[in-house]
Amino acid sequence: MFDMRKTAGVIALGAALTLSSVVGTGATGVANAEPAQPRSLYPASALVLTYGEGEDSGSTPVRRAVTLSCKPTPTGTHPTPDQACAELRSVDGAFRELTARTEPGRACTREWRPVTVTAQGVWDGRRVWYEHTFANPCFKNAVEGQVFDF
Amino acid sequence: MFDMRKTAGVIALGAALTLSSVVGTGATGVANAEPAQPRSLYPASALVLTYGEGEDSGSTPVRRAVTLSCKPTPTGTHPTPDQACAELRSVDGAFRELTARTEPGRACTREWRPVTVTAQGVWDGRRVWYEHTFANPCFKNAVEGQVFDF
Protein backbone atom coordinates (compact mmCIF):
# COMPACT_ATOMS: atom_id res chain seq x y z
CA MET A 1 0.00 0.00 0.00
CA PHE A 2 2.37 2.68 1.14
CA ASP A 3 5.72 1.29 0.21
CA MET A 4 7.29 4.42 -1.19
CA ARG A 5 10.27 4.20 1.07
CA LYS A 6 13.95 4.04 1.02
CA THR A 7 15.36 1.41 3.24
CA ALA A 8 18.75 0.87 4.74
CA GLY A 9 18.20 -1.95 7.17
CA VAL A 10 20.30 -3.47 9.86
CA ILE A 11 24.02 -3.19 9.34
CA ALA A 12 26.44 -5.30 11.28
CA LEU A 13 28.79 -2.91 12.94
CA GLY A 14 31.87 -5.08 12.83
CA ALA A 15 33.33 -3.78 9.59
CA ALA A 16 33.15 -0.16 10.60
CA LEU A 17 34.64 -0.66 14.00
CA THR A 18 38.00 -2.17 13.29
CA LEU A 19 39.84 1.07 12.62
CA SER A 20 42.08 0.53 15.54
CA SER A 21 45.78 0.85 16.04
CA VAL A 22 47.98 -0.37 18.82
CA VAL A 23 49.50 2.50 20.74
CA GLY A 24 50.94 0.45 23.56
CA THR A 25 54.01 2.15 24.99
CA GLY A 26 54.46 -0.09 27.97
CA ALA A 27 53.78 0.54 31.59
CA THR A 28 56.06 0.29 34.55
CA GLY A 29 53.42 -0.51 37.12
CA VAL A 30 53.37 -3.63 39.21
CA ALA A 31 49.87 -3.91 40.59
CA ASN A 32 47.60 -6.69 39.44
CA ALA A 33 45.07 -6.42 36.66
CA GLU A 34 41.68 -6.29 38.28
CA PRO A 35 39.00 -8.75 37.32
CA ALA A 36 35.97 -7.43 35.51
CA GLN A 37 32.90 -7.68 37.68
CA PRO A 38 29.73 -8.74 35.93
CA ARG A 39 27.21 -6.29 37.38
CA SER A 40 24.08 -7.31 35.57
CA LEU A 41 22.14 -10.54 35.49
CA TYR A 42 20.25 -9.82 32.27
CA PRO A 43 21.42 -8.99 28.74
CA ALA A 44 21.71 -5.27 28.21
CA SER A 45 19.12 -3.32 26.24
CA ALA A 46 20.00 0.35 25.77
CA LEU A 47 19.11 2.34 22.68
CA VAL A 48 19.35 5.78 21.15
CA LEU A 49 16.64 6.60 18.63
CA THR A 50 16.98 9.57 16.30
CA TYR A 51 14.85 11.48 13.81
CA GLY A 52 16.10 13.86 11.16
CA GLU A 53 15.05 15.44 7.91
CA GLY A 54 17.15 14.05 5.08
CA GLU A 55 17.69 10.92 3.05
CA ASP A 56 20.33 9.18 5.10
CA SER A 57 21.73 9.49 8.59
CA GLY A 58 25.22 10.32 7.38
CA SER A 59 24.12 13.64 5.89
CA THR A 60 21.03 14.32 7.98
CA PRO A 61 21.19 16.62 11.01
CA VAL A 62 19.69 15.06 14.10
CA ARG A 63 16.45 16.85 14.86
CA ARG A 64 15.44 14.74 17.82
CA ALA A 65 17.08 11.96 19.81
CA VAL A 66 15.82 9.95 22.75
CA THR A 67 17.13 7.15 24.92
CA LEU A 68 15.25 3.94 25.57
CA SER A 69 16.20 1.22 28.02
CA CYS A 70 14.00 -1.85 28.36
CA LYS A 71 15.60 -3.83 31.19
CA PRO A 72 15.06 -4.24 34.05
CA THR A 73 12.22 -1.76 33.53
CA PRO A 74 11.24 0.42 30.56
CA THR A 75 12.73 3.88 30.96
CA GLY A 76 14.38 6.68 29.03
CA THR A 77 13.67 10.07 27.52
CA HIS A 78 11.41 8.32 25.02
CA PRO A 79 7.89 9.64 25.72
CA THR A 80 6.29 6.18 26.02
CA PRO A 81 8.98 3.71 27.08
CA ASP A 82 6.53 1.06 28.31
CA GLN A 83 4.73 0.85 25.00
CA ALA A 84 7.94 1.14 22.95
CA CYS A 85 9.63 -1.67 24.87
CA ALA A 86 6.53 -3.88 24.54
CA GLU A 87 6.56 -3.36 20.78
CA LEU A 88 10.25 -4.15 20.55
CA ARG A 89 9.83 -7.28 22.63
CA SER A 90 6.97 -8.40 20.38
CA VAL A 91 9.34 -8.46 17.39
CA ASP A 92 12.49 -9.39 19.37
CA GLY A 93 14.19 -6.16 18.42
CA ALA A 94 13.53 -6.43 14.67
CA PHE A 95 13.11 -2.73 13.96
CA ARG A 96 12.45 -3.45 10.30
CA GLU A 97 9.21 -5.17 11.20
CA LEU A 98 8.06 -2.13 13.14
CA THR A 99 8.70 0.43 10.39
CA ALA A 100 6.97 -1.86 7.88
CA ARG A 101 3.68 -1.71 9.78
CA THR A 102 1.47 1.10 8.57
CA GLU A 103 -1.93 2.13 9.74
CA PRO A 104 -4.61 0.83 7.36
CA GLY A 105 -6.36 3.45 5.28
CA ARG A 106 -3.63 6.05 5.68
CA ALA A 107 -2.93 7.92 2.43
CA CYS A 108 0.17 9.99 1.65
CA THR A 109 1.31 12.01 -1.31
CA ARG A 110 4.41 10.83 -3.17
CA GLU A 111 6.37 14.02 -2.60
CA TRP A 112 10.07 13.38 -1.90
CA ARG A 113 10.84 15.17 1.33
CA PRO A 114 12.68 12.41 3.12
CA VAL A 115 12.98 11.86 6.84
CA THR A 116 15.28 9.30 8.40
CA VAL A 117 15.00 7.45 11.68
CA THR A 118 17.78 5.45 13.30
CA ALA A 119 18.11 3.05 16.20
CA GLN A 120 21.50 2.20 17.62
CA GLY A 121 22.87 0.66 20.75
CA VAL A 122 22.22 -2.73 22.24
CA TRP A 123 19.16 -4.98 22.20
CA ASP A 124 19.17 -8.07 24.41
CA GLY A 125 22.96 -8.04 24.49
CA ARG A 126 23.38 -7.67 20.71
CA ARG A 127 24.68 -4.51 19.05
CA VAL A 128 22.11 -3.03 16.70
CA TRP A 129 22.15 -0.42 14.00
CA TYR A 130 18.97 0.30 12.11
CA GLU A 131 18.21 3.09 9.70
CA HIS A 132 15.08 3.72 7.69
CA THR A 133 14.19 6.57 5.38
CA PHE A 134 10.63 7.54 4.57
CA ALA A 135 9.72 9.50 1.41
CA ASN A 136 8.14 12.23 3.51
CA PRO A 137 6.89 12.77 7.07
CA CYS A 138 3.42 11.45 6.19
CA PHE A 139 4.81 7.97 5.57
CA LYS A 140 6.74 8.11 8.82
CA ASN A 141 3.66 9.18 10.73
CA ALA A 142 1.66 6.37 9.09
CA VAL A 143 3.74 3.77 10.90
CA GLU A 144 1.85 1.93 13.60
CA GLY A 145 3.30 1.79 17.06
CA GLN A 146 5.22 4.21 19.19
CA VAL A 147 8.87 3.21 18.99
CA PHE A 148 9.63 5.99 16.49
CA ASP A 149 6.95 8.37 17.78
CA PHE A 150 8.99 10.92 19.70
CA MET B 1 52.59 6.80 32.24
CA PHE B 2 49.83 4.30 31.57
CA ASP B 3 49.55 4.44 27.84
CA MET B 4 49.44 0.74 27.12
CA ARG B 5 46.26 1.02 25.22
CA LYS B 6 44.73 0.30 21.93
CA THR B 7 42.77 3.16 20.59
CA ALA B 8 40.11 3.42 17.97
CA GLY B 9 38.91 6.96 18.31
CA VAL B 10 36.01 8.83 16.86
CA ILE B 11 34.80 7.58 13.54
CA ALA B 12 32.53 9.63 11.35
CA LEU B 13 29.49 7.51 10.70
CA GLY B 14 28.71 8.75 7.22
CA ALA B 15 30.61 6.13 5.28
CA ALA B 16 29.00 3.23 7.03
CA LEU B 17 25.48 4.52 6.74
CA THR B 18 24.95 4.89 3.04
CA LEU B 19 24.04 1.28 2.32
CA SER B 20 20.62 2.25 1.14
CA SER B 21 18.52 1.25 -1.79
CA VAL B 22 15.42 2.81 -3.17
CA VAL B 23 12.46 0.50 -2.84
CA GLY B 24 9.80 2.99 -3.82
CA THR B 25 6.89 1.25 -5.43
CA GLY B 26 4.55 4.18 -5.63
CA ALA B 27 1.58 5.08 -3.53
CA THR B 28 -1.95 5.78 -4.55
CA GLY B 29 -2.84 8.00 -1.63
CA VAL B 30 -3.96 11.56 -1.96
CA ALA B 31 -3.60 13.13 1.47
CA ASN B 32 -0.98 15.78 2.10
CA ALA B 33 2.46 15.16 3.42
CA GLU B 34 2.50 16.38 6.99
CA PRO B 35 5.03 18.92 8.15
CA ALA B 36 7.61 17.80 10.64
CA GLN B 37 7.16 19.44 14.00
CA PRO B 38 10.28 20.53 15.81
CA ARG B 39 9.57 19.39 19.35
CA SER B 40 12.75 20.40 21.10
CA LEU B 41 14.40 23.73 21.67
CA TYR B 42 17.87 22.38 22.43
CA PRO B 43 20.25 20.14 20.48
CA ALA B 44 19.74 16.51 21.32
CA SER B 45 22.16 14.63 23.58
CA ALA B 46 21.37 10.94 23.92
CA LEU B 47 23.99 8.24 24.32
CA VAL B 48 24.46 4.53 24.78
CA LEU B 49 27.66 3.52 26.55
CA THR B 50 28.87 -0.07 26.49
CA TYR B 51 31.54 -2.21 28.13
CA GLY B 52 32.77 -5.57 26.95
CA GLU B 53 35.70 -7.93 27.29
CA GLY B 54 37.57 -8.08 24.00
CA GLU B 55 39.80 -6.07 21.73
CA ASP B 56 37.23 -4.34 19.55
CA SER B 57 33.52 -3.75 19.65
CA GLY B 58 32.90 -5.71 16.46
CA SER B 59 33.92 -9.00 18.04
CA THR B 60 33.30 -8.19 21.70
CA PRO B 61 30.08 -9.28 23.40
CA VAL B 62 28.38 -6.45 25.25
CA ARG B 63 28.73 -7.11 28.93
CA ARG B 64 27.06 -3.92 30.12
CA ALA B 65 25.24 -1.07 28.42
CA VAL B 66 23.66 2.07 29.85
CA THR B 67 21.83 5.08 28.49
CA LEU B 68 22.79 8.65 29.25
CA SER B 69 20.86 11.76 28.32
CA CYS B 70 22.20 15.18 29.31
CA LYS B 71 19.49 17.61 28.22
CA PRO B 72 17.31 19.08 29.50
CA THR B 73 18.44 17.29 32.68
CA PRO B 74 20.97 14.49 33.26
CA THR B 75 19.19 11.15 33.28
CA GLY B 76 19.55 7.55 32.13
CA THR B 77 20.40 4.11 33.42
CA HIS B 78 23.97 5.34 33.92
CA PRO B 79 24.59 5.15 37.69
CA THR B 80 25.80 8.78 38.00
CA PRO B 81 24.24 10.80 35.17
CA ASP B 82 24.84 14.19 36.81
CA GLN B 83 28.56 13.62 37.16
CA ALA B 84 28.89 11.93 33.76
CA CYS B 85 27.11 14.79 31.97
CA ALA B 86 29.22 17.37 33.79
CA GLU B 87 32.39 15.59 32.65
CA LEU B 88 31.16 15.41 29.07
CA ARG B 89 30.23 19.08 29.08
CA SER B 90 33.67 19.96 30.42
CA VAL B 91 35.28 18.45 27.29
CA ASP B 92 32.39 19.27 24.91
CA GLY B 93 31.73 15.61 24.21
CA ALA B 94 35.36 14.72 23.41
CA PHE B 95 35.34 11.18 24.80
CA ARG B 96 38.97 10.71 23.85
CA GLU B 97 39.97 13.32 26.40
CA LEU B 98 38.11 11.48 29.11
CA THR B 99 39.66 8.05 28.48
CA ALA B 100 43.11 9.68 28.36
CA ARG B 101 42.85 10.93 31.93
CA THR B 102 44.24 8.43 34.41
CA GLU B 103 44.47 8.64 38.14
CA PRO B 104 47.97 9.60 39.21
CA GLY B 105 49.94 6.86 40.92
CA ARG B 106 47.85 4.03 39.58
CA ALA B 107 49.95 1.06 38.50
CA CYS B 108 48.83 -1.79 36.27
CA THR B 109 50.42 -4.96 34.95
CA ARG B 110 50.99 -5.19 31.21
CA GLU B 111 48.92 -8.34 30.79
CA TRP B 112 46.87 -8.33 27.58
CA ARG B 113 43.29 -9.02 28.63
CA PRO B 114 41.59 -6.27 26.67
CA VAL B 115 38.34 -4.56 27.50
CA THR B 116 36.56 -2.19 25.14
CA VAL B 117 34.24 0.69 25.88
CA THR B 118 32.07 2.48 23.32
CA ALA B 119 29.91 5.58 23.20
CA GLN B 120 27.40 6.08 20.45
CA GLY B 121 24.42 8.27 19.80
CA VAL B 122 24.16 12.03 19.71
CA TRP B 123 26.02 14.72 21.58
CA ASP B 124 24.79 18.30 21.26
CA GLY B 125 23.08 17.48 17.98
CA ARG B 126 26.11 15.71 16.46
CA ARG B 127 26.31 11.98 15.85
CA VAL B 128 29.12 10.39 17.76
CA TRP B 129 30.87 7.07 17.71
CA TYR B 130 33.73 6.47 20.08
CA GLU B 131 35.55 3.27 20.89
CA HIS B 132 38.51 2.70 23.15
CA THR B 133 40.27 -0.51 24.12
CA PHE B 134 42.31 -0.89 27.28
CA ALA B 135 45.00 -3.56 27.68
CA ASN B 136 43.25 -4.97 30.71
CA PRO B 137 40.57 -3.93 33.22
CA CYS B 138 43.13 -2.26 35.49
CA PHE B 139 43.85 0.38 32.86
CA LYS B 140 40.15 0.95 32.32
CA ASN B 141 39.59 1.33 36.04
CA ALA B 142 42.51 3.76 36.26
CA VAL B 143 40.61 6.31 34.16
CA GLU B 144 39.51 9.34 36.11
CA GLY B 145 35.89 10.35 35.97
CA GLN B 146 32.66 8.45 35.90
CA VAL B 147 31.48 8.46 32.29
CA PHE B 148 32.70 4.90 31.72
CA ASP B 149 32.21 3.79 35.30
CA PHE B 150 29.08 1.64 35.07
mmCIF file of C-alpha atoms in Angstrom, chain A residues 53-140:
data_model
loop_
_atom_site.group_PDB
_atom_site.id
_atom_site.type_symbol
_atom_site.label_atom_id
_atom_site.label_comp_id
_atom_site.label_asym_id
_atom_site.label_seq_id
_atom_site.Cartn_x
_atom_site.Cartn_y
_atom_site.Cartn_z
ATOM 1 C CA GLU A 53 15.046 15.445 7.910
ATOM 2 C CA GLY A 54 17.147 14.049 5.078
ATOM 3 C CA GLU A 55 17.689 10.915 3.053
ATOM 4 C CA ASP A 56 20.334 9.177 5.105
ATOM 5 C CA SER A 57 21.732 9.494 8.589
ATOM 6 C CA GLY A 58 25.216 10.322 7.375
ATOM 7 C CA SER A 59 24.120 13.641 5.892
ATOM 8 C CA THR A 60 21.031 14.323 7.981
ATOM 9 C CA PRO A 61 21.191 16.617 11.005
ATOM 10 C CA VAL A 62 19.688 15.058 14.100
ATOM 11 C CA ARG A 63 16.453 16.849 14.857
ATOM 12 C CA ARG A 64 15.441 14.738 17.821
ATOM 13 C CA ALA A 65 17.084 11.962 19.807
ATOM 14 C CA VAL A 66 15.823 9.950 22.746
ATOM 15 C CA THR A 67 17.126 7.149 24.920
ATOM 16 C CA LEU A 68 15.249 3.941 25.571
ATOM 17 C CA SER A 69 16.202 1.224 28.023
ATOM 18 C CA CYS A 70 13.995 -1.847 28.364
ATOM 19 C CA LYS A 71 15.596 -3.833 31.194
ATOM 20 C CA PRO A 72 15.060 -4.239 34.048
ATOM 21 C CA THR A 73 12.217 -1.765 33.535
ATOM 22 C CA PRO A 74 11.240 0.415 30.559
ATOM 23 C CA THR A 75 12.730 3.881 30.965
ATOM 24 C CA GLY A 76 14.385 6.677 29.031
ATOM 25 C CA THR A 77 13.667 10.068 27.521
ATOM 26 C CA HIS A 78 11.406 8.320 25.019
ATOM 27 C CA PRO A 79 7.890 9.645 25.721
ATOM 28 C CA THR A 80 6.285 6.180 26.018
ATOM 29 C CA PRO A 81 8.980 3.706 27.085
ATOM 30 C CA ASP A 82 6.531 1.055 28.307
ATOM 31 C CA GLN A 83 4.733 0.850 24.997
ATOM 32 C CA ALA A 84 7.938 1.143 22.949
ATOM 33 C CA CYS A 85 9.626 -1.672 24.867
ATOM 34 C CA ALA A 86 6.533 -3.876 24.542
ATOM 35 C CA GLU A 87 6.556 -3.361 20.779
ATOM 36 C CA LEU A 88 10.251 -4.150 20.549
ATOM 37 C CA ARG A 89 9.831 -7.275 22.627
ATOM 38 C CA SER A 90 6.975 -8.399 20.384
ATOM 39 C CA VAL A 91 9.339 -8.462 17.388
ATOM 40 C CA ASP A 92 12.488 -9.388 19.368
ATOM 41 C CA GLY A 93 14.194 -6.156 18.424
ATOM 42 C CA ALA A 94 13.527 -6.430 14.672
ATOM 43 C CA PHE A 95 13.106 -2.728 13.963
ATOM 44 C CA ARG A 96 12.449 -3.445 10.296
ATOM 45 C CA GLU A 97 9.210 -5.173 11.202
ATOM 46 C CA LEU A 98 8.060 -2.126 13.139
ATOM 47 C CA THR A 99 8.704 0.428 10.386
ATOM 48 C CA ALA A 100 6.970 -1.864 7.882
ATOM 49 C CA ARG A 101 3.678 -1.715 9.782
ATOM 50 C CA THR A 102 1.472 1.095 8.572
ATOM 51 C CA GLU A 103 -1.927 2.127 9.739
ATOM 52 C CA PRO A 104 -4.610 0.826 7.363
ATOM 53 C CA GLY A 105 -6.361 3.450 5.282
ATOM 54 C CA ARG A 106 -3.635 6.053 5.680
ATOM 55 C CA ALA A 107 -2.926 7.915 2.429
ATOM 56 C CA CYS A 108 0.166 9.994 1.649
ATOM 57 C CA THR A 109 1.307 12.013 -1.310
ATOM 58 C CA ARG A 110 4.408 10.828 -3.166
ATOM 59 C CA GLU A 111 6.365 14.022 -2.596
ATOM 60 C CA TRP A 112 10.073 13.383 -1.902
ATOM 61 C CA ARG A 113 10.841 15.174 1.330
ATOM 62 C CA PRO A 114 12.678 12.407 3.123
ATOM 63 C CA VAL A 115 12.976 11.865 6.838
ATOM 64 C CA THR A 116 15.282 9.303 8.401
ATOM 65 C CA VAL A 117 15.001 7.450 11.681
ATOM 66 C CA THR A 118 17.779 5.446 13.295
ATOM 67 C CA ALA A 119 18.108 3.048 16.201
ATOM 68 C CA GLN A 120 21.498 2.197 17.625
ATOM 69 C CA GLY A 121 22.868 0.660 20.745
ATOM 70 C CA VAL A 122 22.218 -2.734 22.241
ATOM 71 C CA TRP A 123 19.156 -4.976 22.199
ATOM 72 C CA ASP A 124 19.174 -8.069 24.410
ATOM 73 C CA GLY A 125 22.964 -8.044 24.486
ATOM 74 C CA ARG A 126 23.380 -7.666 20.710
ATOM 75 C CA ARG A 127 24.675 -4.507 19.046
ATOM 76 C CA VAL A 128 22.114 -3.032 16.702
ATOM 77 C CA TRP A 129 22.149 -0.420 13.997
ATOM 78 C CA TYR A 130 18.972 0.295 12.113
ATOM 79 C CA GLU A 131 18.207 3.090 9.703
ATOM 80 C CA HIS A 132 15.081 3.719 7.687
ATOM 81 C CA THR A 133 14.194 6.569 5.380
ATOM 82 C CA PHE A 134 10.625 7.543 4.570
ATOM 83 C CA ALA A 135 9.717 9.497 1.411
ATOM 84 C CA ASN A 136 8.139 12.235 3.511
ATOM 85 C CA PRO A 137 6.889 12.767 7.070
ATOM 86 C CA CYS A 138 3.419 11.449 6.192
ATOM 87 C CA PHE A 139 4.810 7.967 5.573
ATOM 88 C CA LYS A 140 6.739 8.108 8.824
#
